[in-house]
Coordinates of C-alpha atoms in Angstrom, one line a residue:
M1088 CA 26.8 -23.0 -48.5
A1089 CA 26.0 -20.4 -50.1
Q1090 CA 22.2 -21.9 -50.3
N1091 CA 22.6 -22.2 -46.4
S1092 CA 23.5 -18.8 -45.5
K1093 CA 20.8 -17.5 -48.0
N1094 CA 18.2 -19.7 -46.0
L1095 CA 19.7 -18.0 -42.6
T1096 CA 19.4 -14.8 -44.2
S1097 CA 15.6 -15.4 -44.8
D1098 CA 14.8 -16.6 -41.7
K1099 CA 16.2 -13.5 -40.0
K1100 CA 14.5 -11.5 -42.2
K1101 CA 11.1 -13.3 -41.9
A1102 CA 12.3 -13.4 -37.7
A1103 CA 12.4 -9.8 -37.5
I1104 CA 11.0 -7.6 -35.0
S1105 CA 11.5 -4.1 -36.1
Y1106 CA 13.2 -1.9 -39.0
W1107 CA 14.7 1.0 -39.6
S1108 CA 12.1 3.9 -41.5
K1109 CA 13.3 4.7 -44.8
D1110 CA 12.2 8.4 -43.7
K1111 CA 15.0 10.0 -41.1
C1112 CA 13.9 11.6 -38.1
I1113 CA 14.9 15.4 -37.9
C1114 CA 16.2 16.4 -33.8
P1115 CA 14.5 19.4 -33.2
V1116 CA 17.1 20.3 -30.3
C1117 CA 20.5 19.5 -32.2
K1118 CA 18.9 19.6 -36.2
K1119 CA 20.7 16.4 -37.0
A1120 CA 18.9 13.3 -38.6
F1121 CA 18.8 10.0 -36.9
D1122 CA 17.3 6.6 -38.1
R1123 CA 13.9 5.7 -36.7
E1124 CA 13.1 2.2 -36.1
I1125 CA 9.5 1.1 -36.0
M1126 CA 8.0 -2.4 -34.5
R1127 CA 7.3 -4.8 -37.3
S1128 CA 3.1 -5.9 -36.7
G1129 CA 1.5 -8.8 -37.6
N1130 CA 2.7 -12.9 -38.0
G1131 CA 2.1 -13.4 -34.8
R1132 CA 4.9 -11.1 -33.2
M1133 CA 2.5 -10.0 -30.6
I1134 CA 0.1 -12.7 -28.5
A1135 CA -1.6 -10.4 -26.6
G1136 CA -1.9 -11.6 -23.0
G1137 CA -4.0 -10.6 -19.8
L1138 CA -4.5 -7.1 -18.7
T1139 CA -3.2 -6.1 -15.2
E1140 CA -5.0 -3.5 -12.7
E1141 CA -2.2 -1.2 -13.9
L1142 CA -4.2 -1.3 -17.0
H1143 CA -0.6 -3.2 -18.6
R1144 CA -0.9 -5.6 -21.7
N1145 CA 1.4 -8.1 -21.2
F1146 CA 2.4 -10.2 -24.4
E1147 CA 3.0 -13.7 -24.3
P1148 CA 6.2 -15.1 -25.9
S1149 CA 6.4 -16.7 -28.8
A1150 CA 7.9 -19.6 -30.5
K1151 CA 9.3 -17.7 -33.6
Y1152 CA 9.9 -14.3 -32.0
G1153 CA 10.5 -14.8 -28.6
R1154 CA 9.3 -12.4 -25.9
V1155 CA 8.6 -8.6 -27.4
Y1156 CA 8.1 -5.6 -25.6
P1157 CA 6.0 -3.5 -28.0
L1158 CA 6.7 -0.2 -25.6
I1159 CA 9.7 0.2 -26.4
Y1160 CA 9.6 1.5 -29.6
E1161 CA 7.0 4.0 -28.8
I1162 CA 10.0 6.7 -27.9
G1163 CA 12.6 8.1 -29.9
A1164 CA 15.6 9.0 -28.9
C1165 CA 18.5 11.0 -30.5
P1166 CA 21.6 9.9 -30.6
N1167 CA 24.0 13.1 -31.3
C1168 CA 22.4 15.3 -28.5
Y1169 CA 20.1 12.7 -26.2
A1170 CA 17.1 14.2 -26.5
A1171 CA 14.1 11.8 -26.5
F1172 CA 10.2 12.0 -26.8
F1173 CA 7.1 10.3 -28.0
W1174 CA 7.5 10.7 -31.8
N1175 CA 5.2 12.6 -32.4
D1176 CA 6.7 15.3 -30.2
F1177 CA 9.6 15.6 -32.7
T1178 CA 7.5 17.8 -34.6
E1179 CA 5.7 19.6 -31.5
L1180 CA 8.6 20.8 -29.8
K1181 CA 8.8 24.5 -31.0
N1182 CA 9.3 26.7 -28.0
P1183 CA 12.9 28.4 -28.5
D1184 CA 13.6 28.5 -24.8
A1185 CA 12.8 24.7 -24.3
I1186 CA 14.9 23.7 -27.1
D1187 CA 18.0 25.7 -25.9
K1188 CA 17.6 24.0 -22.3
L1189 CA 17.6 20.9 -24.1
Y1190 CA 20.3 21.1 -26.2
M1191 CA 22.6 22.9 -23.2
S1192 CA 21.5 19.9 -21.1
G1193 CA 22.5 17.1 -23.1
D1194 CA 25.4 15.3 -21.3
R1195 CA 23.7 15.8 -18.2
R1196 CA 21.3 14.0 -19.2
R1197 CA 23.3 11.3 -21.2
D1198 CA 25.5 10.7 -17.6
A1199 CA 22.2 10.9 -15.7
V1200 CA 20.7 7.8 -17.8
N1201 CA 24.0 6.1 -17.6
T1202 CA 23.9 6.1 -14.1
V1203 CA 20.8 3.3 -14.0
F1204 CA 21.4 2.5 -17.7
P1205 CA 25.1 2.0 -18.0
Y1206 CA 26.2 1.4 -21.1
F1207 CA 23.0 1.9 -23.0
D1208 CA 23.3 2.4 -27.1
L1209 CA 21.2 4.4 -29.2
K1210 CA 21.9 3.3 -32.5
H1211 CA 21.5 -0.5 -32.7
E1212 CA 18.5 -2.4 -32.6
R1213 CA 16.7 -1.7 -29.6
T1214 CA 16.7 -3.8 -26.9
L1215 CA 14.7 -3.8 -23.8
F1216 CA 17.4 -2.5 -22.0
D1217 CA 17.9 0.3 -24.6
G1218 CA 14.5 0.9 -24.5
A1219 CA 13.8 1.5 -20.5
A1220 CA 17.1 4.0 -21.0
M1221 CA 15.2 5.7 -24.0
Y1222 CA 12.2 6.0 -21.9
Y1223 CA 14.4 7.6 -18.5
L1224 CA 15.8 9.8 -21.3
A1225 CA 12.4 11.1 -22.5
L1226 CA 11.3 11.8 -18.9
L1227 CA 14.3 14.3 -17.9
C1228 CA 13.3 16.1 -21.7
Y1229 CA 10.0 16.8 -20.5
D1230 CA 11.3 18.4 -17.6
D1231 CA 12.3 21.3 -19.9
C1232 CA 9.0 20.8 -22.1
T1233 CA 6.4 24.1 -21.3
A1234 CA 2.7 23.5 -20.7
D1235 CA 1.3 23.8 -24.3
M1236 CA 2.6 20.0 -24.7
I1237 CA 1.4 18.7 -21.5
P1238 CA 4.8 17.5 -19.8
T1239 CA 2.9 16.0 -16.6
L1240 CA 0.6 13.6 -17.6
K1241 CA 3.5 12.7 -20.0
K1242 CA 5.7 12.1 -17.6
A1243 CA 3.4 10.3 -15.5
I1244 CA 3.1 7.7 -18.3
I1245 CA 6.6 7.1 -18.5
S1246 CA 7.4 7.1 -15.5
L1247 CA 4.5 4.1 -14.9
R1248 CA 6.2 2.4 -18.0
L1249 CA 9.6 2.8 -16.9
A1250 CA 8.2 1.0 -14.0
W1251 CA 6.9 -2.0 -16.1
L1252 CA 10.0 -2.2 -18.1
C1253 CA 12.6 -1.9 -15.1
T1254 CA 10.4 -4.8 -13.5
E1255 CA 11.2 -6.6 -17.0
I1256 CA 14.8 -6.3 -16.4
N1257 CA 15.1 -7.6 -13.1
Q1258 CA 12.8 -10.5 -14.2
R1259 CA 15.1 -11.5 -16.8
C1260 CA 18.4 -10.5 -15.5
D1261 CA 17.9 -9.8 -11.6
G1262 CA 20.6 -8.9 -8.8
H1263 CA 21.0 -5.6 -10.1
N1264 CA 18.4 -3.7 -8.1
Y1265 CA 16.5 -3.2 -11.1
D1266 CA 12.8 -4.4 -8.4
Y1267 CA 14.2 -1.0 -6.7
V1268 CA 14.3 1.2 -9.6
A1269 CA 10.4 0.2 -10.5
Q1270 CA 9.7 1.1 -7.5
V1271 CA 11.2 4.4 -7.5
F1272 CA 9.1 5.1 -11.0
Y1273 CA 6.2 3.8 -9.7
R1274 CA 6.2 6.7 -6.9
K1275 CA 7.6 9.1 -9.5
A1276 CA 4.3 7.8 -11.4
L1277 CA 2.1 8.6 -8.4
F1278 CA 3.4 12.2 -8.1
F1279 CA 2.9 13.1 -11.7
Y1280 CA -0.6 11.7 -12.1
Q1281 CA -1.7 13.5 -9.0
Q1282 CA 0.0 16.7 -10.1
A1283 CA -1.6 16.3 -13.7
V1284 CA -4.8 16.1 -11.9
V1285 CA -4.0 19.1 -9.9
N1286 CA -2.8 21.5 -13.1
E1287 CA -6.3 20.2 -14.7
T1288 CA -8.0 21.5 -12.0
N1289 CA -6.1 24.4 -12.0
R1290 CA -6.0 25.1 -15.4
S1291 CA -2.2 25.2 -15.5
E1292 CA -2.0 22.6 -17.6
K1293 CA -4.8 20.5 -20.0
S1294 CA -3.7 17.8 -18.9
S1295 CA -7.6 16.2 -20.2
A1296 CA -6.6 16.8 -23.5
L1297 CA -3.6 14.6 -24.2
A1298 CA -4.6 12.6 -27.4
N1299 CA -4.0 9.2 -26.1
S1300 CA -3.7 8.8 -22.2
G1301 CA -2.8 5.5 -22.5
P1302 CA -1.3 4.5 -20.3
D1303 CA 0.0 1.5 -22.0
M1304 CA 0.2 1.5 -26.3
D1305 CA -2.7 -1.1 -26.9
K1306 CA -6.0 1.3 -25.8
N1307 CA -6.7 4.9 -24.7
Y1308 CA -8.3 4.8 -21.2
G1309 CA -8.5 8.5 -21.2
W1310 CA -9.2 10.5 -18.3
D1311 CA -11.0 8.1 -16.9
G1312 CA -8.2 6.0 -16.7
V1313 CA -6.1 9.0 -15.3
I1314 CA -8.4 9.2 -12.1
Y1315 CA -8.2 5.4 -11.5
L1316 CA -4.6 5.2 -12.1
C1317 CA -4.5 7.8 -9.2
G1318 CA -6.3 6.1 -6.5
L1319 CA -4.7 2.4 -8.0
L1320 CA -1.0 4.3 -7.4
E1321 CA -2.1 5.9 -4.0
Y1322 CA -3.3 2.4 -2.6
K1323 CA -0.4 0.4 -3.5
Y1324 CA 2.5 2.7 -3.5
G1325 CA 1.5 5.8 -1.4
Q1326 CA 3.2 6.5 1.7
K1327 CA 2.3 4.7 4.5
E1328 CA 4.3 6.5 7.2
D1329 CA 1.8 9.3 7.9
T1330 CA -1.5 7.0 8.5
Q1331 CA -4.1 9.7 9.1
L1332 CA -2.6 11.2 5.6
R1333 CA -2.7 8.0 3.8
L1334 CA -6.6 7.4 5.4
K1335 CA -7.2 11.1 3.8
K1336 CA -5.5 10.2 0.4
L1337 CA -7.7 7.0 0.3
S1338 CA -10.7 8.3 1.4
E1339 CA -10.2 11.3 -1.5
S1340 CA -9.7 8.6 -3.9
K1341 CA -12.5 6.0 -3.0
T1342 CA -14.6 9.2 -3.7
A1343 CA -13.1 10.2 -6.8
I1344 CA -13.3 6.6 -8.3
A1345 CA -17.0 6.9 -6.9
R1346 CA -17.9 10.1 -9.1
I1347 CA -16.0 9.1 -12.0
F1348 CA -17.1 5.7 -12.5
G1349 CA -20.8 6.1 -11.2
L1350 CA -20.2 2.9 -9.2
G1351 CA -23.5 1.6 -8.0
K1352 CA -25.4 3.5 -10.7
S1353 CA -25.9 2.6 -14.3
S1354 CA -22.0 2.2 -16.2
K1355 CA -22.8 1.4 -19.4
N1356 CA -20.8 3.8 -21.2
K1357 CA -17.6 2.5 -19.3
P1358 CA -15.0 0.5 -20.7
G1359 CA -15.5 -2.9 -19.2
P1360 CA -12.4 -4.0 -18.3
L1361 CA -11.5 -0.3 -16.5
L1362 CA -15.1 -0.4 -14.8
E1363 CA -14.1 -3.9 -13.0
H1364 CA -10.9 -2.7 -12.5
A1365 CA -12.2 0.4 -11.0
R1366 CA -14.9 -1.7 -8.8
N1367 CA -12.2 -3.9 -7.5
L1368 CA -10.0 -1.5 -6.1
Y1369 CA -13.2 0.9 -4.9
D1370 CA -13.5 -2.4 -3.1
N1371 CA -10.3 -2.3 -1.4
L1372 CA -10.1 1.2 -0.6
V1373 CA -13.8 0.6 1.6
K1374 CA -12.1 -2.3 3.0
E1375 CA -8.9 -0.7 4.3
L1376 CA -10.8 2.3 5.6
N1377 CA -13.7 0.7 7.4
D1378 CA -10.7 -1.9 9.0
D1379 CA -9.1 1.1 10.1
D1380 CA -12.0 2.2 12.0
I1381 CA -12.2 -1.0 13.7

């Protein structure tokens, strides 16, 4: 019996997806320490699948580890005050006004997230559900951050990832309206991506200076990816009630994509998968614009 228990413990350790770091994270909002969970890499945990048109990397389930969600480990969330950020931003948040706002709004943030992800838990090994809740906490937290932290583009990335995670939740447990929630976050992503471009243009926020624009964690598609996603999200999730406004926005997206990716010219310096998706989007935009002229 003792030997069997030892073997089970050993197997559990071998099959572990994450571990707790020896170094605790100090929350810049409440100043309390909390544990940091990190996903283990290698040994067949992440079997990369295809790249979607939204630049989302799918991962295939493995026989040993099942289905894993690497994205959920990219956000940290303090279980004491419900402050949540990308891990690196826990040491970057220094503005005292922002810290005060975040400290005062902790309970409100918790309650807002609990309405969408009820009974989420920040203290145990995170699940897909808990990870999505952490992203939503982070989305609310970046509302109170100043422009130097480039919050708008981060909210765009977070919203898009939330749409992906909610789609996964709906696939694993349908009938709870997470397909609808995913659509809400897609539209939030559209708004924030386009606002990030506006902020970059009027120099109110240096959106293009973000070190990693993702949108997923396996590759940084940079500012080109941001421009592409503005067009893609407008095409897929933009409003359709006002036809003239939609055509205007699609035409602007077509022009921006052609300019950024040099479609019809040499584009050897652009990432291959992104260029391919940009060409497909451009063709779809042209088709819809031309169909409306018929």
